Each structure stands twice: as C-alpha cells, then as structure tokens.
Coordinates of C-alpha atoms in Angstrom, one line a residue:
M876 CA 122.8 71.1 139.6
K877 CA 123.4 68.2 142.1
I878 CA 126.8 66.6 141.5
T879 CA 128.3 63.7 143.4
I880 CA 132.0 63.0 143.2
Y881 CA 133.2 59.5 144.1
S882 CA 136.8 59.2 145.2
K883 CA 137.9 55.6 145.7
D884 CA 139.4 54.6 149.1
I885 CA 140.5 58.1 150.1
Y886 CA 139.5 61.7 149.5
T887 CA 142.1 62.6 146.9
Y888 CA 143.3 66.2 146.6
G889 CA 142.1 66.3 142.9
A890 CA 138.5 65.2 143.9
M891 CA 138.4 67.8 146.7
L892 CA 139.7 70.5 144.3
I893 CA 137.2 69.8 141.6
G894 CA 134.5 69.7 144.2
G895 CA 135.5 73.1 145.5
I896 CA 135.6 74.7 142.1
L897 CA 132.1 73.3 141.2
K898 CA 130.7 74.5 144.5
E899 CA 132.3 77.8 145.1
T900 CA 132.9 79.1 141.6
H901 CA 130.0 77.6 139.7
K902 CA 127.4 77.2 142.6
H903 CA 126.6 73.6 142.1
S904 CA 125.4 71.4 145.0
I905 CA 128.3 69.0 145.7
K906 CA 128.6 65.7 147.6
L907 CA 131.9 63.9 147.9
T908 CA 131.9 60.2 148.9
K909 CA 134.3 57.2 149.2
D910 CA 131.4 54.8 149.3
I911 CA 130.7 53.3 145.9
T912 CA 127.7 51.3 147.3
N913 CA 125.8 54.4 148.4
K914 CA 123.3 54.2 145.6
K915 CA 120.8 56.4 147.4
L916 CA 123.2 59.3 147.3
F917 CA 124.1 58.7 143.6
L918 CA 120.4 58.5 142.6
K919 CA 119.8 62.0 144.1
S920 CA 122.4 63.3 141.7
D921 CA 122.1 64.9 138.2
I922 CA 125.7 64.0 137.5
V923 CA 128.2 61.5 139.0
I924 CA 131.9 62.0 138.6
L925 CA 134.1 59.0 139.4
S926 CA 137.6 60.1 140.3
L927 CA 139.8 57.1 139.7
Y928 CA 143.5 56.7 140.1
S929 CA 144.4 53.2 139.2
T930 CA 144.1 50.8 136.3
L931 CA 142.5 48.3 138.7
N932 CA 139.7 50.8 139.5
I933 CA 138.5 50.3 135.9
I934 CA 138.0 46.6 136.3
D935 CA 136.7 46.7 139.8
P936 CA 133.4 44.7 139.7
V937 CA 131.7 46.8 142.3
I938 CA 132.4 50.0 140.4
K939 CA 131.2 48.4 137.2
E940 CA 128.0 47.1 138.8
T941 CA 127.3 50.5 140.3
I942 CA 127.8 52.3 137.0
D943 CA 125.5 49.9 135.2
Y944 CA 122.8 50.3 137.8
L945 CA 123.0 54.1 137.7
K946 CA 122.9 54.2 133.9
S947 CA 119.7 52.1 134.1
K948 CA 118.3 55.0 136.1
N949 CA 119.5 57.5 133.4
I950 CA 122.2 59.1 135.7
K951 CA 124.9 60.9 133.7
I952 CA 128.4 59.6 134.6
Y953 CA 131.9 60.8 133.9
V954 CA 135.2 59.3 134.8
A955 CA 138.1 61.6 135.8
G956 CA 141.5 61.4 137.5
P957 CA 144.8 59.9 136.4
V958 CA 143.1 57.0 134.6
S959 CA 141.9 59.6 132.0
A960 CA 145.3 59.2 130.4
Y961 CA 143.9 56.1 128.7
P962 CA 140.3 56.9 127.7
E963 CA 140.2 54.1 125.1
I964 CA 140.4 51.5 127.8
I965 CA 137.8 53.2 130.1
L966 CA 135.2 53.7 127.3
N967 CA 135.5 50.0 126.4
E968 CA 135.4 48.8 129.9
L969 CA 132.9 51.1 131.6
N970 CA 129.4 52.2 130.5
V971 CA 129.9 55.9 131.1
D972 CA 129.0 59.1 129.3
G973 CA 132.6 60.3 128.9
V974 CA 136.1 60.7 130.3
I975 CA 137.2 64.1 131.5
L976 CA 140.7 64.3 130.2
G977 CA 143.8 65.3 132.2
E978 CA 143.6 68.2 134.6
G979 CA 139.9 69.0 134.9
E980 CA 139.8 72.4 136.7
L981 CA 139.0 74.4 133.6
T982 CA 137.1 71.8 131.5
T983 CA 134.9 70.0 134.1
P984 CA 132.5 73.0 134.6
E985 CA 132.2 73.5 130.9
I986 CA 131.6 69.8 130.2
I987 CA 128.8 69.8 132.8
N988 CA 127.3 72.6 130.8
G989 CA 127.5 70.6 127.6
S990 CA 130.9 71.4 126.2
K991 CA 132.9 68.6 124.6
T992 CA 136.3 70.2 124.9
G993 CA 138.5 68.1 127.2
L994 CA 136.1 65.1 126.9
A995 CA 136.5 61.7 125.4
Y996 CA 133.3 59.8 124.5
L997 CA 131.7 57.2 122.3
E998 CA 129.7 58.4 119.2
N999 CA 128.2 55.8 116.9
G1000 CA 130.7 53.2 118.2
E1001 CA 133.7 55.5 117.5
I1002 CA 135.9 56.9 120.3
I1003 CA 136.1 60.7 120.0
I1004 CA 138.9 62.4 121.9
N1005 CA 138.9 66.2 122.3
K1006 CA 142.0 67.1 124.2
P1007 CA 142.0 70.1 126.5
K1008 CA 143.2 73.3 124.9
S1009 CA 145.5 74.3 127.8
K1010 CA 146.8 73.4 131.2
P1011 CA 145.4 75.4 134.2
D1012 CA 147.3 77.8 136.3
L1013 CA 147.3 76.7 139.9
D1014 CA 145.3 79.7 141.2
F1015 CA 142.5 77.6 142.8
S1016 CA 142.4 77.9 146.6
K1017 CA 138.9 76.8 147.7
I1018 CA 138.8 73.0 148.0
Y1019 CA 135.8 71.0 149.1
V1020 CA 136.6 69.5 152.5
P1021 CA 134.5 66.5 153.7
K1022 CA 133.4 66.5 157.3
D1023 CA 135.2 63.3 158.1
I1024 CA 138.5 64.3 156.5
A1025 CA 140.3 64.2 159.9
A1026 CA 139.6 60.4 160.2
Q1027 CA 141.6 59.8 157.0
N1028 CA 145.0 58.3 157.1
V1029 CA 147.2 58.4 153.9
R1030 CA 150.7 57.3 154.8
G1031 CA 150.4 58.9 158.2
A1032 CA 148.7 62.2 157.0
N1033 CA 145.0 63.1 156.9
V1034 CA 145.5 64.7 153.5
Y1035 CA 148.1 65.4 150.9
I1036 CA 148.1 68.9 149.6
E1037 CA 149.4 70.1 146.2
T1038 CA 152.0 72.8 145.9
H1039 CA 153.0 72.3 142.3
R1040 CA 152.6 70.1 139.3
G1041 CA 154.9 68.7 136.7
C1042 CA 158.1 66.6 136.9
L1043 CA 161.5 66.9 135.2
G1044 CA 162.1 63.2 135.3
H1045 CA 161.9 60.6 132.5
C1046 CA 161.2 57.5 134.6
T1047 CA 159.8 54.8 132.3
F1048 CA 157.3 53.5 134.9
C1049 CA 155.8 56.9 135.8
Q1050 CA 152.9 58.7 134.2
V1051 CA 153.3 62.1 136.0
P1052 CA 155.3 63.9 133.3
E1053 CA 152.8 62.7 130.6
F1054 CA 149.8 63.7 132.7
F1055 CA 151.0 67.0 134.2
G1056 CA 153.9 67.9 131.9
R1057 CA 157.6 68.6 132.5
D1058 CA 157.2 72.3 133.1
I1059 CA 156.8 73.0 136.8
R1060 CA 153.7 75.1 137.7
S1061 CA 153.5 76.2 141.3
K1062 CA 150.7 77.5 143.5
P1063 CA 151.2 80.9 145.1
I1064 CA 152.3 80.7 148.7
E1065 CA 149.3 82.8 149.9
L1066 CA 146.9 80.3 148.3
I1067 CA 148.7 77.3 150.0
I1068 CA 148.5 79.1 153.3
E1069 CA 144.7 79.8 152.8
E1070 CA 144.2 76.1 152.0
V1071 CA 146.1 74.8 155.0
K1072 CA 144.2 77.2 157.3
E1073 CA 140.9 75.9 155.9
L1074 CA 142.0 72.3 156.3
K1075 CA 143.0 72.9 159.9
K1076 CA 139.7 74.6 160.6
S1077 CA 138.0 71.5 159.3
G1078 CA 139.8 69.2 161.8
V1079 CA 142.9 68.2 159.8
N1080 CA 145.9 67.9 162.0
R1081 CA 148.4 66.0 159.8
I1082 CA 149.3 67.3 156.4
A1083 CA 151.8 66.0 153.8
I1084 CA 153.0 68.0 150.8
S1085 CA 152.8 66.2 147.5
G1086 CA 154.0 67.1 144.0
G1087 CA 156.3 64.2 143.3
T1088 CA 159.4 66.1 144.3
G1089 CA 158.7 68.7 147.1
S1090 CA 161.9 70.7 146.5
L1091 CA 160.8 71.5 142.9
Y1092 CA 158.3 74.1 144.2
N1093 CA 158.8 77.3 142.2
F1094 CA 161.5 75.6 140.2
K1095 CA 163.0 78.1 137.6
N1096 CA 165.9 76.4 135.8
T1097 CA 167.2 75.3 139.2
V1098 CA 165.9 74.5 142.7
N1099 CA 164.4 77.6 144.2
K1100 CA 165.5 76.9 147.8
N1101 CA 164.3 80.2 149.2
K1102 CA 160.8 79.7 147.9
F1103 CA 160.7 76.1 149.0
I1104 CA 161.9 76.9 152.5
E1105 CA 159.5 79.9 152.7
M1106 CA 156.6 77.6 151.7
I1107 CA 157.2 74.8 154.2
E1108 CA 158.0 77.3 157.0
N1109 CA 154.7 79.0 156.5
V1110 CA 152.8 75.7 156.4
S1111 CA 154.7 74.4 159.5
N1112 CA 153.8 77.6 161.4
I1113 CA 150.1 76.8 160.8
I1114 CA 149.9 73.1 161.3
G1115 CA 153.0 72.5 163.5
K1116 CA 156.3 70.8 162.5
Q1117 CA 155.2 67.6 164.2
N1118 CA 152.2 67.4 161.9
L1119 CA 153.8 68.2 158.6
S1120 CA 155.7 65.9 156.2
V1121 CA 157.4 66.7 153.0
P1122 CA 158.2 63.1 152.0
D1123 CA 158.7 62.7 148.3
M1124 CA 162.1 63.8 147.0
R1125 CA 164.5 63.0 144.1
V1126 CA 168.1 62.5 145.3
D1127 CA 169.3 64.9 142.6
Y1128 CA 167.2 67.8 143.9
V1129 CA 168.2 67.9 147.6
D1130 CA 171.2 69.6 149.3
E1131 CA 172.1 70.6 152.8
E1132 CA 169.8 73.6 152.9
V1133 CA 166.8 71.7 151.6
L1134 CA 167.4 68.9 154.1
N1135 CA 167.9 71.2 157.0
A1136 CA 164.6 72.9 156.2
I1137 CA 162.9 69.5 156.2
K1138 CA 164.4 68.8 159.6
N1139 CA 163.5 72.2 161.1
Y1140 CA 159.9 72.6 159.7
S1141 CA 158.6 69.0 159.4
I1142 CA 158.7 65.6 161.1
G1143 CA 162.1 65.2 159.5
W1144 CA 161.7 62.4 157.0
V1145 CA 162.4 62.1 153.3
F1146 CA 161.2 59.4 150.9
Y1147 CA 163.6 58.7 148.1
G1148 CA 162.6 56.8 145.0
I1149 CA 165.7 54.6 144.7
E1150 CA 164.1 51.7 142.8
S1151 CA 167.2 49.5 142.4
G1152 CA 170.8 49.0 143.4
S1153 CA 171.7 48.1 139.8
D1154 CA 173.0 51.0 137.7
R1155 CA 172.2 49.0 134.6
L1156 CA 168.6 48.7 135.6
L1157 CA 168.4 52.4 136.8
N1158 CA 169.7 53.4 133.4
S1159 CA 167.0 51.2 131.7
M1160 CA 164.4 52.9 133.9
K1161 CA 165.8 56.3 132.9
K1162 CA 166.0 57.4 136.5
G1163 CA 168.8 59.9 135.8
T1164 CA 170.8 58.8 138.8
N1165 CA 172.9 55.8 140.0
S1166 CA 173.6 53.9 143.1
K1167 CA 176.6 56.1 144.1
K1168 CA 174.4 59.3 143.9
N1169 CA 171.7 57.5 145.8
L1170 CA 174.0 56.5 148.6
K1171 CA 175.4 60.0 148.8
A1172 CA 172.0 61.5 149.1
I1173 CA 171.1 59.1 151.9
E1174 CA 174.3 59.9 153.8
L1175 CA 173.7 63.6 153.4
A1176 CA 170.2 63.3 154.8
K1177 CA 171.5 61.3 157.8
D1178 CA 174.3 63.9 158.4
C1179 CA 171.5 66.6 158.5
G1180 CA 169.5 64.6 161.1
V1181 CA 166.8 63.6 158.6
K1182 CA 165.5 60.1 158.5
V1183 CA 165.4 58.3 155.1
A1184 CA 162.9 55.9 153.6
G1185 CA 163.5 54.3 150.2
S1186 CA 161.3 52.7 147.7
F1187 CA 162.3 49.9 145.4
I1188 CA 160.8 48.2 142.4
V1189 CA 161.1 44.5 141.7
G1190 CA 159.9 42.3 138.9
H1191 CA 160.8 44.7 136.2
P1192 CA 160.8 42.9 132.8
K1193 CA 164.5 43.8 132.4
E1194 CA 165.5 42.9 136.0
K1195 CA 167.9 40.0 136.1
E1196 CA 169.0 38.0 139.1
V1197 CA 172.2 40.0 139.4
D1198 CA 170.2 43.2 139.4
F1199 CA 168.1 41.9 142.3
L1200 CA 171.2 40.9 144.2
L1201 CA 172.7 44.3 143.7
T1202 CA 169.5 45.8 145.2
K1203 CA 169.9 43.6 148.3
D1204 CA 173.5 44.7 148.6
F1205 CA 172.5 48.4 148.3
I1206 CA 170.0 48.0 151.1
V1207 CA 172.8 46.6 153.3
D1208 CA 175.0 49.5 152.5
A1209 CA 172.3 52.2 152.9
E1210 CA 170.9 51.2 156.3
L1211 CA 167.7 53.0 155.6
D1212 CA 165.2 53.9 158.3
D1213 CA 162.3 52.4 156.3
V1214 CA 161.8 50.6 153.0
F1215 CA 158.9 50.2 150.7
V1216 CA 158.9 47.5 148.0
S1217 CA 156.6 47.4 145.0
A1218 CA 156.2 45.0 142.1
A1219 CA 156.6 46.8 138.7
E1220 CA 153.2 48.0 137.4
P1221 CA 152.8 48.7 133.7
I1222 CA 150.6 51.8 133.8
P1223 CA 149.1 52.2 130.4
K1224 CA 150.9 54.6 128.0
T1225 CA 154.1 54.6 130.0
E1226 CA 157.4 53.3 128.5
L1227 CA 157.2 50.4 131.0
C1228 CA 153.9 49.5 129.5
N1229 CA 155.4 49.2 126.1
E1230 CA 158.3 47.1 127.5
V1231 CA 155.9 44.7 129.1
L1232 CA 153.8 44.5 125.9
N1233 CA 157.0 43.6 124.0
T1234 CA 158.1 41.0 126.5
K1235 CA 157.1 37.4 126.1
V1236 CA 154.8 36.2 128.8
D1237 CA 157.1 33.3 129.7
E1238 CA 159.9 35.8 130.1
N1239 CA 158.0 38.3 132.3
P1240 CA 158.6 37.9 136.1
T1241 CA 154.9 38.7 136.6
F1242 CA 154.0 35.3 135.1
I1243 CA 157.1 33.2 135.6
S1244 CA 156.6 30.6 138.4
H1245 CA 159.2 30.9 141.2
N1246 CA 161.3 27.8 141.6
G1247 CA 163.7 29.1 144.3
P1248 CA 163.6 29.0 148.1
Y1249 CA 159.9 30.2 148.4
R1250 CA 158.5 27.7 145.9
R1251 CA 156.4 26.1 148.5
Y1252 CA 154.2 29.2 148.6
G1253 CA 153.3 28.9 144.9
L1254 CA 154.6 32.4 144.1
K1255 CA 155.4 34.1 140.8
E1256 CA 158.9 35.4 140.4
N1257 CA 157.9 39.1 141.0
E1258 CA 156.1 38.0 144.2
A1259 CA 159.0 36.0 145.5
R1260 CA 161.4 38.9 144.9
A1261 CA 159.1 41.4 146.6
Y1262 CA 158.7 39.0 149.6
D1263 CA 162.4 38.4 149.8
L1264 CA 163.3 42.1 149.7
M1265 CA 160.8 43.0 152.3
L1266 CA 162.3 40.4 154.7
H1267 CA 165.8 41.3 153.8
S1268 CA 165.1 45.0 154.4
E1269 CA 163.9 44.4 157.9
M1270 CA 167.2 43.0 158.9
W1271 CA 169.2 45.9 157.4
K1272 CA 167.2 48.9 158.5
S1273 CA 168.8 51.4 160.9
N1274 CA 166.7 49.7 163.6
P1275 CA 166.4 46.1 162.5
R1276 CA 163.3 44.0 163.5
V1277 CA 163.1 40.4 164.3
I1278 CA 161.3 38.5 161.5
T1279 CA 158.4 36.8 163.4
T1280 CA 155.9 34.4 162.0
N1281 CA 153.3 37.1 162.0
L1282 CA 155.5 39.7 160.2
S1283 CA 156.6 37.1 157.6
K1284 CA 152.9 36.3 156.9
V1285 CA 152.1 40.0 156.6
Y1286 CA 154.8 40.4 153.9
L1287 CA 153.9 37.2 152.2
D1288 CA 150.2 38.3 151.9
E1289 CA 151.4 41.8 150.7
A1290 CA 153.6 40.2 148.0
K1291 CA 150.8 37.9 146.8
M1292 CA 148.3 40.8 146.7
Q1293 CA 150.7 43.0 144.7
G1294 CA 151.4 40.1 142.3
S1295 CA 147.7 39.4 141.8
D1296 CA 147.0 43.1 141.1
I1297 CA 149.9 43.4 138.6
R1298 CA 148.8 40.3 136.7
K1299 CA 145.3 41.8 136.4
A1300 CA 146.8 45.2 135.2
T1301 CA 149.1 43.4 132.7
E1302 CA 146.2 41.3 131.3
L1303 CA 144.2 44.5 130.8
I1304 CA 147.0 46.2 128.8
F1305 CA 147.4 43.1 126.6
K1306 CA 143.6 43.2 125.9
Y1307 CA 144.1 46.8 124.6
R1308 CA 147.5 46.3 123.0
D1309 CA 146.4 47.9 119.7
F1310 CA 145.5 51.2 121.5
L1311 CA 148.7 51.3 123.5
I1312 CA 151.5 50.3 121.0

C-alpha cells in the first residue's frame, strides 16, 4: 500500500518512527514530506497521514484546502500526532476519515488494515472514540530517514531523537503527561545506538536528545544517573560531543554528576523551564519548584561549566503585574546565557485550557489592550509583556547585547506573531468549550 506521511514544517521524530514501522515491519511503500502543497505526491497515495503537533495546524487554511481537495479525489486521510489528544475538535474542523489516537506505533498498522481500535471517527454525525488498549514499549529502532534530513535545523540540531517517554511533572500548561503518561518508559541503549548510527549514515551531523527531561532516562523511583551517563556517552562517541545536545532538563532532576556528563559528552548546554520568577505563579502552574531552587540549579550548572538557557511564560491568565516584575528581577539575578520567552498557550484539555475558558475575555492578557509604554504599537497585554521581557533579557544575559533598532523590531514582530497565534488558539477552544470543560 502507498502511504504518504505529512509532517508540518519539520520531519518530526514521531513521523519518522511511524514511517519506519510501516515500511520495515509492514512492508508498505512510504513517502515522508513537509510540503503540504505537493498534491501530485498525495494523489499517488492510497492513504495520507497528517502528523500535526499544534492547535494552529488544525485551522491552517492551506492544510484544510489540501484535505478537501484530496477527499474530492477519494483519498483516505488520517490525522495523527499530539493534536490527537482532542479528536472532537479535529473531526469538526477537518474533513478526514479519522484521528489516530495517542501513540500510534501499535495501532496505525492495524487501522490501515481496517481496525478501529485507537481510532476516533464520525459515524452518522456522532463522534466515536475508541481509545488504544495499551501504550507501546519503546522497542522500535528502524526509523524512516528522509534524504534531506541533514538540511533540517531544529533549535540547532538536524533531528531530535527520543530516548524515553513520560513525565513526572504536573505543569498545568503541558500535555506531555496526559499524552505519554507519568510512568517513564525508556528505549534500550542498544536501539538508541543503532538509530544514531543510521542517522549519521544518512548525513545527520547534529543530534539533540528529547524526552522532556533528559535525565529521566531509565528513571526507576529516582534518577538513574549511571544509565543516563552511559547513554549520552555512547551517543557522543558516535556523533561527537560538539554535535550532541541534551538540552531539556527540570531543575529538580539535575545534580553535579548529571551536569558534568552534559559538559563532558555534549555541547555543554542545558535548557531549564523556569517559566516565572514569581513563586505564587509557579505554584499556580504546578511547576513543583520555586525561584530559589531555580537559581540554585542555574548556579550549579555554571559551577560545572555548563551554559544555561531559560524559558519563561508571560500572559498567563493568573499573572499579575507584580508576578511579571518578579520575573524581570529573576532574570537580573540569574544572568542566563540565553532566554526564550513564550506567551501562554491554552493547549486543549490541559489545566491551563480550563483556566482560560473560565477567565473572562476582558480579564485575559491575550485580549486586553496594552496601555503602558508600548501602547503606540497597538499590542495586547501578553504581547507587550513578551516584547518587554525579550528586550530586558538581552541586557541581563551573561553576555549582554546592545538593543539595536533591528533587534528591537525582530522581538516586536515575534511578540506580535505569538499574540496572534495565541488569540487564534484561544478562540478555537472557546468554540469547542462544551467538549473541553
């Protein structure tokens, strides 16, 4: 059977993994593309799988138009990926045959052969949801590697590989625990090694390890430092430390041994999800940490010779002016090596989504007009805070940058784009409030 998998913007690990399983294990003819406008390729397919990762993908007009065109040609279409957590929205917005729910390694081949286990679909106007019976073990090693994978750049890497799934956190804005569960499932080291060798053979020269929190690899009641270090040492020996990053870490799952391993076997950066300098807001987000612990983890990393980037969320419905000012103070104290700022996004079926749905529009920073120092730009409050924090962060990094006119415009455009995207996502969840509350 001819199957084309569409992966928006980048070749995601999930799309490559499903492609590899369908090709190597089930002997289907597979094509993987990032080009939604390649209708000739889609028309040669028996089945098209759209691997989508964002709420905004669902309302993308180009994706919608392509789906409608392919359905007029009787092409069978399924949606998969992280958006499958809210099939009710997909099936109302997109004219597709079904939604492959959750982790699709076990169910996708069966669905292609006619099974409805793990599939959500419309039947006589009613949404039918058949949840998967179980979560897969991570014993898949053969991924489908596109020929142009080496040209891809995802936060500095050609590709992110998966070493484990699951997260122990309860962050209200995140869908990972709901999607993958809170039990940590890890891929055997030998399969990770096999995968990295295959990627290197295909031209990949920069790899990042994903999984939400890298040090949770082989977690068994506590961080398994020996297994984590063994894993990144093996990957580093294949790809080279200058080509490996293990960026995403929680501050409560690092110590000196973990950080020294990151320094010795990778490019030597960690990326902490700090989110706010306000303990009140961190508690509301259920981060399980506080500003003191965050600063301590930053200092420890620096003492180990590891550079630290931090991510921050602004425009949270419960963020007050004092919370935002505390975040600015934290950035001054932390002197981070890099900073990433995001406007709060209400991903459907997260706790943050419920908070937004229960917040009056005229009290939500996503829709409140900014009347402060940036009012001449016509910003919403979340956009103004994002812009302000981006500028502020540049002045307090370990290596500060001069705020030029061009740099200011880059950040202003980024803040406006984020604001526009979040408004669209918020309007969508209000449209489907009855499914989400």
